[in-house]
Short mmCIF file of C-alpha atoms and ligand atoms in Angstrom, two decimals:
data_model
loop_
_atom_site.label_atom_id
_atom_site.label_comp_id
_atom_site.label_asym_id
_atom_site.label_seq_id
_atom_site.Cartn_x
_atom_site.Cartn_y
_atom_site.Cartn_z
CA MET A 266 0.00 0.00 0.00
CA SER A 267 1.26 3.52 -0.77
CA THR A 268 2.31 5.84 2.01
CA ARG A 269 -0.60 8.11 2.94
CA VAL A 270 0.29 11.79 3.37
CA TYR A 271 -1.91 14.45 4.94
CA ILE A 272 -0.86 18.09 4.40
CA GLU A 273 -2.28 20.84 6.60
CA THR A 274 -1.85 24.37 5.30
CA LEU A 275 -1.52 27.37 7.60
CA GLY A 276 -0.97 30.87 6.22
CA CYS A 277 -1.26 32.80 2.99
CA GLN A 278 -2.14 32.03 -0.64
CA MET A 279 1.53 31.37 -1.33
CA ASN A 280 1.38 28.52 1.19
CA VAL A 281 -1.80 27.18 -0.41
CA SER A 282 0.04 27.20 -3.72
CA ASP A 283 3.12 25.50 -2.22
CA THR A 284 0.87 22.78 -0.80
CA GLU A 285 -0.62 22.22 -4.27
CA ARG A 286 2.89 21.93 -5.69
CA ALA A 287 4.06 19.61 -2.89
CA ALA A 288 1.01 17.36 -3.34
CA THR A 289 1.60 17.19 -7.10
CA GLY A 290 5.21 16.04 -6.59
CA LEU A 291 4.32 13.53 -3.89
CA ARG A 292 1.51 11.95 -5.90
CA LYS A 293 3.85 11.66 -8.90
CA ALA A 294 6.35 9.89 -6.64
CA GLY A 295 3.68 7.32 -5.71
CA TYR A 296 2.29 8.72 -2.46
CA ASP A 297 -1.39 8.78 -1.61
CA LEU A 298 -2.63 12.26 -0.59
CA ILE A 299 -5.45 12.04 1.93
CA GLU A 300 -7.80 14.52 3.62
CA SER A 301 -7.65 13.42 7.24
CA VAL A 302 -5.01 13.18 9.89
CA GLU A 303 -6.48 9.99 11.44
CA ASN A 304 -5.21 7.54 8.81
CA ALA A 305 -2.09 9.33 7.64
CA ASP A 306 1.35 7.70 7.69
CA VAL A 307 2.91 11.15 7.26
CA VAL A 308 1.49 14.44 8.58
CA LEU A 309 3.02 17.49 7.00
CA PHE A 310 2.42 21.03 8.29
CA ASN A 311 2.90 23.89 5.85
CA THR A 312 3.58 26.83 8.13
CA CYS A 313 3.37 30.63 8.40
CA SER A 314 5.66 32.85 10.46
CA VAL A 315 4.38 36.35 9.69
CA ARG A 316 3.11 36.77 13.23
CA GLU A 317 4.10 35.03 16.45
CA ARG A 318 0.64 33.56 16.91
CA ALA A 319 0.74 31.90 13.49
CA GLU A 320 4.12 30.42 14.32
CA GLN A 321 2.90 29.08 17.66
CA LYS A 322 -0.07 27.45 15.97
CA VAL A 323 2.00 24.72 14.32
CA PHE A 324 3.48 23.61 17.64
CA ASN A 325 -0.02 23.45 19.14
CA ARG A 326 -1.24 21.41 16.16
CA ILE A 327 1.68 18.96 16.45
CA GLY A 328 0.71 18.42 20.11
CA GLU A 329 -2.93 17.82 19.12
CA VAL A 330 -1.95 15.28 16.45
CA ARG A 331 0.29 13.40 18.88
CA LYS A 332 -2.55 13.20 21.38
CA LEU A 333 -5.09 12.15 18.75
CA ARG A 334 -2.95 9.36 17.33
CA GLY A 335 -1.99 7.85 20.71
CA ARG A 336 0.17 4.77 20.20
CA ASP A 337 -0.05 4.92 16.39
CA GLN A 338 2.17 7.95 15.73
CA PRO A 339 2.67 9.14 12.13
CA LEU A 340 5.88 10.66 10.78
CA VAL A 341 5.65 14.43 11.26
CA GLY A 342 7.16 17.00 8.90
CA VAL A 343 7.26 20.79 9.00
CA MET A 344 7.58 22.76 5.76
CA GLY A 345 7.21 26.45 4.82
CA CYS A 346 8.25 29.65 6.57
CA VAL A 347 8.64 28.37 10.14
CA ALA A 348 10.71 25.47 8.80
CA GLN A 349 13.02 27.84 6.90
CA LEU A 350 13.50 30.20 9.85
CA GLU A 351 13.74 27.78 12.75
CA GLY A 352 15.51 24.94 10.93
CA GLU A 353 17.28 22.59 13.32
CA ALA A 354 15.71 24.29 16.38
CA ILE A 355 12.34 22.76 15.49
CA PHE A 356 13.64 19.35 16.56
CA ASP A 357 14.40 20.81 20.01
CA ASN A 358 11.04 22.58 20.28
CA ALA A 359 8.98 19.65 19.08
CA GLY A 360 10.48 16.22 19.67
CA ALA A 361 7.81 14.57 17.51
CA VAL A 362 9.09 16.20 14.31
CA ASN A 363 10.98 13.83 11.98
CA PHE A 364 11.81 16.12 9.07
CA VAL A 365 12.00 19.83 8.27
CA ALA A 366 11.71 21.20 4.71
CA GLY A 367 12.46 24.87 4.00
CA THR A 368 10.46 27.09 1.64
CA GLN A 369 12.48 26.01 -1.40
CA ALA A 370 12.52 22.27 -0.70
CA THR A 371 8.96 21.66 -1.96
CA ASP A 372 10.12 19.45 -4.84
CA ARG A 373 12.39 17.30 -2.65
CA LEU A 374 9.80 16.20 -0.09
CA SER A 375 9.58 12.59 -1.26
CA SER A 376 13.27 11.97 -0.66
CA LEU A 377 13.05 13.63 2.79
CA ILE A 378 10.12 11.35 3.70
CA GLU A 379 12.04 8.30 2.48
CA ARG A 380 15.02 9.24 4.63
CA ALA A 381 12.78 9.67 7.68
CA GLN A 382 11.02 6.36 6.93
CA SER A 383 14.33 4.57 6.79
CA GLY A 384 15.01 5.66 10.34
CA GLU A 385 17.16 8.76 9.86
CA ALA A 386 16.49 11.21 12.68
CA HIS A 387 16.19 14.98 12.24
CA VAL A 388 16.12 15.12 8.43
CA LEU A 389 16.71 18.74 7.38
CA ASP A 390 16.65 20.53 3.99
CA LEU A 391 16.94 24.32 3.94
CA ALA A 392 18.65 24.51 0.55
CA GLU A 393 17.60 26.64 -2.43
CA ARG A 394 15.51 25.40 -5.32
CA ALA A 395 17.52 23.29 -7.73
CA ASP A 396 18.13 24.59 -11.25
CA GLY A 397 15.53 23.55 -13.78
CA GLU A 398 12.71 22.93 -11.28
CA VAL A 399 9.44 23.78 -12.98
CA TRP A 400 6.26 24.99 -11.41
CA ASP A 401 4.06 21.98 -11.83
CA ILE A 402 0.63 21.75 -10.24
CA SER A 403 -1.77 19.01 -11.23
CA PRO A 404 -5.48 19.96 -11.49
CA VAL A 405 -6.45 17.37 -8.84
CA GLU A 406 -4.31 19.15 -6.26
CA ARG A 407 -5.76 22.63 -6.89
CA HIS A 408 -7.75 24.02 -3.95
CA SER A 409 -10.68 24.76 -6.27
CA PRO A 410 -11.78 23.53 -9.71
CA TYR A 411 -12.79 27.08 -10.70
CA VAL A 412 -10.23 29.41 -9.09
CA ALA A 413 -6.49 28.84 -9.59
CA PHE A 414 -3.53 30.49 -7.87
CA VAL A 415 -0.63 31.13 -10.24
CA PRO A 416 2.56 32.31 -8.49
CA ILE A 417 4.46 34.83 -10.61
CA ILE A 418 7.14 35.94 -8.12
CA GLU A 419 8.61 34.36 -5.01
CA GLY A 420 10.39 36.02 -2.09
CA CYS A 421 10.81 39.66 -1.13
CA ASN A 422 13.56 42.31 -1.45
CA LYS A 423 11.77 45.06 0.42
CA PHE A 424 13.01 44.43 3.98
CA CYS A 425 10.25 46.35 5.75
CA SER A 426 11.59 46.60 9.28
CA PHE A 427 8.75 44.56 10.84
CA CYS A 428 8.59 41.75 8.30
CA ILE A 429 10.09 38.28 8.38
CA VAL A 430 9.27 37.37 4.76
CA PRO A 431 12.66 38.27 3.18
CA TYR A 432 14.29 35.91 5.68
CA SER A 433 11.77 33.08 5.33
CA ARG A 434 11.29 33.22 1.57
CA GLY A 435 14.54 34.68 0.29
CA ARG A 436 15.05 37.25 -2.46
CA GLU A 437 12.56 38.07 -5.21
CA LYS A 438 12.63 35.61 -8.09
CA SER A 439 10.22 36.07 -11.00
CA ARG A 440 8.91 33.23 -13.14
CA SER A 441 9.24 33.50 -16.88
CA ALA A 442 6.27 35.23 -18.53
CA LYS A 443 6.15 32.53 -21.18
CA GLU A 444 5.76 29.82 -18.53
CA ILE A 445 3.03 31.83 -16.77
CA ILE A 446 1.06 32.38 -20.00
CA VAL A 447 1.28 28.68 -20.91
CA GLU A 448 -0.03 27.78 -17.44
CA VAL A 449 -2.91 30.27 -17.68
CA GLU A 450 -3.85 28.97 -21.14
CA LYS A 451 -3.91 25.39 -19.82
CA LEU A 452 -6.04 26.44 -16.86
CA LYS A 453 -8.45 28.25 -19.17
CA ASP A 454 -8.76 25.16 -21.39
CA ALA A 455 -9.36 23.04 -18.28
CA GLY A 456 -12.35 25.25 -17.40
CA TYR A 457 -10.90 27.50 -14.69
CA GLN A 458 -12.87 30.75 -14.55
CA GLU A 459 -10.66 32.83 -12.30
CA ILE A 460 -6.89 33.15 -12.12
CA HIS A 461 -5.13 34.81 -9.17
CA LEU A 462 -1.62 35.94 -10.00
CA ILE A 463 0.08 35.72 -6.62
CA GLY A 464 3.31 36.76 -4.92
CA GLN A 465 4.45 38.77 -1.90
CA ASN A 466 4.77 41.77 -4.23
CA VAL A 467 3.28 40.92 -7.62
CA ASN A 468 3.92 44.34 -9.11
CA SER A 469 7.66 44.01 -8.45
CA TYR A 470 7.61 41.31 -11.15
CA ARG A 471 10.90 41.37 -13.10
CA PRO A 472 11.58 38.31 -15.27
CA LYS A 473 15.08 37.64 -16.61
CA THR A 474 13.91 37.92 -20.22
CA GLN A 475 10.97 39.51 -22.03
CA GLU A 476 9.98 36.18 -23.57
CA GLY A 477 6.19 35.89 -23.58
CA LEU A 478 5.66 39.63 -23.27
CA GLU A 479 6.40 40.46 -26.92
CA GLY A 480 3.60 42.48 -28.43
CA PHE A 481 2.33 43.75 -25.08
CA GLU A 482 2.93 47.36 -24.10
CA GLY A 483 3.32 48.55 -20.54
CA ALA A 484 5.29 50.88 -18.32
CA THR A 485 6.57 47.97 -16.19
CA PRO A 486 7.01 44.22 -16.76
CA PHE A 487 4.03 43.59 -14.47
CA ALA A 488 1.76 45.92 -16.49
CA ARG A 489 2.84 44.03 -19.63
CA LEU A 490 2.24 40.68 -17.95
CA LEU A 491 -1.27 41.76 -16.92
CA ARG A 492 -2.08 42.61 -20.56
CA ALA A 493 -0.55 39.35 -21.79
CA VAL A 494 -2.51 37.25 -19.26
CA ALA A 495 -5.73 39.15 -20.03
CA ALA A 496 -5.20 38.51 -23.75
CA THR A 497 -5.44 34.75 -23.15
CA GLY A 498 -9.18 35.43 -22.78
CA VAL A 499 -9.51 33.68 -19.41
CA MET A 500 -12.73 34.94 -17.79
CA ARG A 501 -11.31 36.67 -14.70
CA VAL A 502 -7.83 37.74 -13.62
CA LYS A 503 -7.10 38.94 -10.08
CA PHE A 504 -3.71 39.73 -8.58
CA THR A 505 -2.36 40.13 -5.07
CA THR A 506 -0.43 41.59 -3.23
CA SER A 507 0.69 44.92 -4.72
CA PHE A 508 3.51 46.85 -3.07
CA PRO A 509 2.71 50.61 -2.95
CA ARG A 510 6.17 51.89 -3.98
CA ASP A 511 6.07 49.77 -7.16
CA PHE A 512 2.44 50.51 -7.97
CA HIS A 513 2.59 52.16 -11.39
CA PRO A 514 -0.53 53.99 -12.68
CA ASP A 515 -0.25 51.93 -15.88
CA ILE A 516 -1.67 48.98 -13.89
CA VAL A 517 -4.93 50.95 -13.69
CA SER A 518 -4.72 51.70 -17.43
CA ALA A 519 -4.37 47.96 -18.13
CA ILE A 520 -7.46 47.26 -15.99
CA GLU A 521 -9.35 49.90 -17.97
CA GLU A 522 -8.33 48.27 -21.27
CA TYR A 523 -9.20 44.67 -20.41
CA PRO A 524 -12.61 43.92 -18.82
CA ASN A 525 -11.36 40.50 -17.66
CA LEU A 526 -8.77 42.17 -15.42
CA CYS A 527 -10.84 42.38 -12.26
CA ASP A 528 -11.84 45.59 -10.53
CA TRP A 529 -10.00 44.97 -7.26
CA ILE A 530 -6.62 46.16 -5.94
CA HIS A 531 -5.06 45.12 -2.63
CA LEU A 532 -2.53 47.79 -1.66
CA PRO A 533 -1.25 47.46 1.94
CA VAL A 534 -0.50 50.85 3.51
CA GLN A 535 0.49 49.64 7.04
CA SER A 536 0.27 53.12 8.65
CA GLY A 537 -0.89 56.67 7.93
CA SER A 538 1.95 58.30 9.86
CA ASP A 539 5.03 59.37 7.89
CA ARG A 540 7.19 58.93 10.98
CA ILE A 541 6.05 55.33 11.43
CA LEU A 542 6.20 54.57 7.69
CA GLN A 543 9.81 55.70 7.74
CA SER A 544 10.58 53.56 10.77
CA MET A 545 8.87 50.65 8.98
CA ARG A 546 11.18 51.31 5.97
CA ARG A 547 8.27 51.14 3.59
CA GLY A 548 9.78 53.49 1.02
CA HIS A 549 6.58 55.54 0.75
CA ASN A 550 4.93 58.25 2.79
CA ALA A 551 1.21 58.93 3.19
CA ALA A 552 1.07 61.55 0.41
CA ASP A 553 2.84 59.24 -2.04
CA TYR A 554 0.42 56.43 -1.19
CA LEU A 555 -2.60 58.73 -1.53
CA GLY A 556 -1.33 59.84 -4.94
CA ARG A 557 -1.45 56.23 -6.15
CA VAL A 558 -4.91 55.82 -4.62
CA GLU A 559 -6.06 58.92 -6.51
CA ARG A 560 -5.30 57.24 -9.85
CA ILE A 561 -7.29 54.19 -8.68
CA ARG A 562 -10.20 56.38 -7.61
CA ASN A 563 -10.13 58.38 -10.85
CA SER A 564 -10.36 55.24 -12.96
CA GLN A 565 -13.12 54.93 -15.56
CA ARG A 566 -14.06 51.69 -13.76
CA ARG A 567 -15.09 51.65 -10.12
CA LEU A 568 -12.21 49.75 -8.54
CA ALA A 569 -12.47 48.13 -5.13
CA LEU A 570 -9.52 48.93 -2.89
CA THR A 571 -8.42 46.86 0.13
CA SER A 572 -5.45 47.18 2.46
CA ASP A 573 -3.46 45.94 5.49
CA VAL A 574 -2.65 48.04 8.55
CA ILE A 575 -0.42 47.29 11.53
CA VAL A 576 -1.42 48.93 14.81
CA GLY A 577 1.01 49.38 17.70
CA PHE A 578 4.27 49.44 15.76
CA PRO A 579 7.06 50.32 18.27
CA GLY A 580 6.97 54.03 19.09
CA GLU A 581 3.50 54.60 17.61
CA THR A 582 2.03 57.58 19.49
CA ARG A 583 -1.60 58.63 19.67
CA VAL A 584 -0.80 61.30 17.05
CA ASP A 585 0.65 58.63 14.71
CA PHE A 586 -2.40 56.45 15.22
CA GLU A 587 -4.72 59.37 14.48
CA ALA A 588 -2.87 59.86 11.18
CA THR A 589 -3.75 56.24 10.37
CA LEU A 590 -7.40 56.83 11.25
CA LYS A 591 -7.39 59.88 8.97
CA LEU A 592 -5.86 57.98 6.07
CA ILE A 593 -8.37 55.15 6.45
CA GLU A 594 -11.19 57.69 6.23
CA GLN A 595 -9.65 59.22 3.12
CA CYS A 596 -9.11 55.88 1.36
CA ARG A 597 -12.55 54.38 2.13
CA TYR A 598 -11.31 50.82 1.74
CA ASP A 599 -13.73 48.08 0.68
CA SER A 600 -12.13 45.99 3.39
CA LEU A 601 -9.15 46.20 5.69
CA TYR A 602 -6.99 43.58 7.41
CA ILE A 603 -5.89 45.00 10.75
CA PHE A 604 -2.92 43.37 12.50
CA LYS A 605 -1.55 44.02 15.97
CA TYR A 606 2.21 44.45 15.70
CA SER A 607 4.00 41.18 16.41
CA ARG A 608 7.71 41.31 17.25
CA ARG A 609 9.63 39.03 14.89
CA SER A 610 13.08 38.17 16.12
CA GLY A 611 15.77 38.90 13.52
CA THR A 612 13.92 41.85 11.96
CA PRO A 613 15.23 45.42 12.50
CA ALA A 614 12.01 46.46 14.28
CA ALA A 615 12.59 43.80 16.94
CA LYS A 616 15.40 46.01 18.28
CA LEU A 617 13.26 49.16 18.47
CA GLU A 618 12.19 50.60 21.77
CA GLY A 619 8.72 51.87 22.58
CA GLU A 620 6.69 48.68 22.25
CA LEU A 621 3.07 49.21 23.19
CA THR A 622 1.33 47.13 25.81
CA THR A 623 -1.12 44.45 24.69
CA ALA A 624 -3.96 46.55 26.16
CA GLU A 625 -2.91 49.65 24.20
CA MET A 626 -2.67 47.64 20.99
CA SER A 627 -6.08 46.05 21.55
CA GLU A 628 -7.63 49.47 22.18
CA ARG A 629 -6.27 50.84 18.91
CA PHE A 630 -7.23 47.69 17.06
CA LEU A 631 -10.85 48.02 18.22
CA GLU A 632 -11.00 51.74 17.46
CA LEU A 633 -9.73 51.22 13.93
CA GLU A 634 -11.98 48.22 13.43
CA GLN A 635 -15.01 50.29 14.44
CA LEU A 636 -14.09 53.07 12.02
CA GLN A 637 -13.59 50.59 9.18
CA ARG A 638 -16.87 48.85 9.98
CA SER A 639 -18.80 52.12 9.71
CA LEU A 640 -17.11 53.06 6.39
CA GLN A 641 -17.57 49.55 5.03
CA LYS A 642 -21.25 49.59 5.98
CA GLU A 643 -21.82 52.52 3.63
CA ILE A 644 -19.78 50.94 0.84
CA TYR A 645 -21.61 47.60 1.09
CA ALA A 646 -25.05 49.27 1.42
CA ASP A 647 -24.38 50.99 -1.89
CA TYR A 648 -24.48 47.57 -3.63
CA VAL A 649 -28.12 46.93 -2.67
CA GLY A 650 -30.27 47.08 -5.82
CA ARG A 651 -27.25 46.60 -8.09
CA GLU A 652 -26.49 43.61 -10.28
CA VAL A 653 -23.07 42.02 -9.84
CA SER A 654 -21.30 39.16 -11.55
CA VAL A 655 -20.55 36.27 -9.17
CA LEU A 656 -18.52 33.12 -9.69
CA ALA A 657 -20.62 30.45 -7.93
CA GLU A 658 -17.91 28.49 -6.12
CA ARG A 659 -19.77 26.25 -3.65
CA PRO A 660 -23.02 25.72 -1.78
CA SER A 661 -23.35 28.24 1.04
CA THR A 662 -22.50 26.93 4.52
CA ARG A 663 -25.48 28.84 5.95
CA SER A 664 -28.37 27.61 3.82
CA ALA A 665 -28.87 24.56 1.61
CA GLU A 666 -30.77 26.70 -0.92
CA ASP A 667 -27.97 29.23 -1.36
CA MET A 668 -24.70 29.32 -3.27
CA ALA A 669 -21.58 31.30 -2.32
CA GLY A 670 -18.94 32.97 -4.44
CA HIS A 671 -17.00 36.13 -5.19
CA THR A 672 -17.66 39.20 -7.32
CA THR A 673 -15.05 40.55 -9.70
CA CYS A 674 -14.30 43.11 -6.94
CA ASN A 675 -13.63 40.17 -4.59
CA LYS A 676 -16.65 40.59 -2.33
CA VAL A 677 -18.25 37.46 -0.91
CA VAL A 678 -21.82 36.99 -2.14
CA ASN A 679 -24.33 34.41 -0.92
CA PHE A 680 -27.29 34.09 -3.23
CA ARG A 681 -30.45 32.13 -3.90
CA GLY A 682 -29.54 29.93 -6.84
CA GLY A 683 -29.43 26.21 -7.50
CA ILE A 684 -26.45 23.86 -7.41
CA GLU A 685 -26.55 23.87 -11.23
CA THR A 686 -24.93 27.32 -11.09
CA GLN A 687 -21.79 25.88 -9.44
CA GLY A 688 -18.68 26.74 -11.42
CA LYS A 689 -20.53 29.32 -13.51
CA ILE A 690 -20.44 33.07 -13.54
CA VAL A 691 -23.94 34.37 -12.78
CA ASN A 692 -25.55 37.77 -12.49
CA VAL A 693 -26.87 38.37 -9.00
CA LEU A 694 -29.19 41.15 -7.86
CA ILE A 695 -28.03 42.31 -4.44
CA THR A 696 -30.89 42.59 -1.95
CA GLU A 697 -29.05 42.88 1.36
CA ALA A 698 -25.69 44.08 2.69
CA LYS A 699 -24.08 42.37 5.68
CA ASN A 700 -20.90 43.46 7.49
CA ASN A 701 -18.48 41.50 5.31
CA SER A 702 -20.64 40.01 2.59
CA LEU A 703 -23.57 40.66 0.27
CA TYR A 704 -26.77 38.71 -0.23
CA GLY A 705 -28.91 38.44 -3.35
CA ARG A 706 -30.66 36.27 -5.93
CA ALA A 707 -29.60 35.01 -9.34
CA CYS A 708 -31.26 36.97 -12.11
N1 SAM B 235 4.03 42.19 0.76
C1 SAM B 235 2.90 42.85 1.30
C2 SAM B 235 3.30 44.27 1.73
O1 SAM B 235 3.85 44.46 2.83
O2 SAM B 235 3.00 45.23 1.04
C3 SAM B 235 2.24 42.06 2.42
C4 SAM B 235 2.78 40.70 2.88
S1 SAM B 235 2.56 40.20 4.58
C5 SAM B 235 2.85 38.56 4.46
C6 SAM B 235 0.87 40.37 4.96
C7 SAM B 235 0.59 41.36 6.06
O3 SAM B 235 0.96 40.88 7.33
C8 SAM B 235 1.36 42.64 5.90
O4 SAM B 235 0.81 43.48 4.95
C9 SAM B 235 1.31 43.23 7.30
O5 SAM B 235 0.18 44.06 7.47
C10 SAM B 235 1.18 41.98 8.19
N2 SAM B 235 2.43 41.77 8.93
C11 SAM B 235 3.64 41.43 8.44
N3 SAM B 235 4.55 41.38 9.44
C12 SAM B 235 3.90 41.69 10.58
C13 SAM B 235 4.30 41.81 11.94
N4 SAM B 235 5.56 41.63 12.33
N5 SAM B 235 3.35 42.14 12.86
C14 SAM B 235 2.07 42.33 12.48
N6 SAM B 235 1.65 42.24 11.21
C15 SAM B 235 2.54 41.92 10.27
#
């Protein structure tokens, strides 16, 4: 019988994509990929280290699995960002772990499992990707049959002072445009309706050659790639995350030219205070960011804008926080991810003085959340009575008669419509606005 592997994914879209790639390689090597931890011979955790709590989660989960499996313990592996950062130390922190695979070891997992199966203790691989490795994801491993994540750039060169990503995922490395276009064309032919171009900073995309971009204009390689991907004719193209400093107005022009480039931009601002932005080493100030937002707001299409903010960065005063509140009011985001600052050892910010107390951070978090909720309420209410296009992804978890999916502007919509709509793009008349979703009926 083949070895049964269960992979549990914690973290961002990049991790979801890495899991898809890992599963593809393991299945090719003869492993059986299963959906539950109970019968697995190997349990593999794909981990996130952006915040301390995410990092702690994997150690809690390992404890839970050990308890659940009693005397029948599986082999346990840790892959992803925590694996890359902690390396050898994971074996000290969690005695149950048999192997550790860094962020670039995805294609070597089968040999690491074999080594652990043959009795080798503390198997470790933190090496870089080997030359010639291709991004190969089989359709059966994709997280959805309708929406596909296509990584276009790995790693990060930005070194924001709070962020661990450059250390966990290495330097920026862009995939060839030709390879990306071929993948998108295949996905389109296989019936995928929505493609998400993903990366820590998609708009910093810089391939080694222009191959695949010939015939497509654009002020930056990413703007050219957007036009090239749109020209494949795939129904919907979304992209995330965009880094403000590299956000060229030509991205908005491309969205205006191609209706299948979706009307949604995620542009994390992190703070509204110039002093804090400088200390975060973001490379932009509030005015610069607002200038880029102005182009988005002046677009011929109504573009949804979303963002990330960190509250309680070391040294953040009440005045700094009020600058953030002001910027949030100005930007009127369609949604906002608010994070309490989490000290990440090894980052420059970890050495800064002036950390806020947990109570102070929570207070600011709640205040900002309340402001965003009131702004979002108005934005969502404005959709009532409008028709939107929704990709029906799955039956709704709330009601057996409803389907759930996303608009082109990435809002969640639950709607009255039969299961026969699944996988299709349907027009939905919005009848009700909730805090973080819309409700309507197929029309
Ligand atoms: N590359 C994107 C950028 O910064 O423009 C975002 C990538 S990051 C993985 C996702 C979000 O996590 C960030 O935008 C930030 O708001 C949050 N984050 C990252 N490091 C953090 C930290 N040390 N504490 C709290 N939040 C953090």
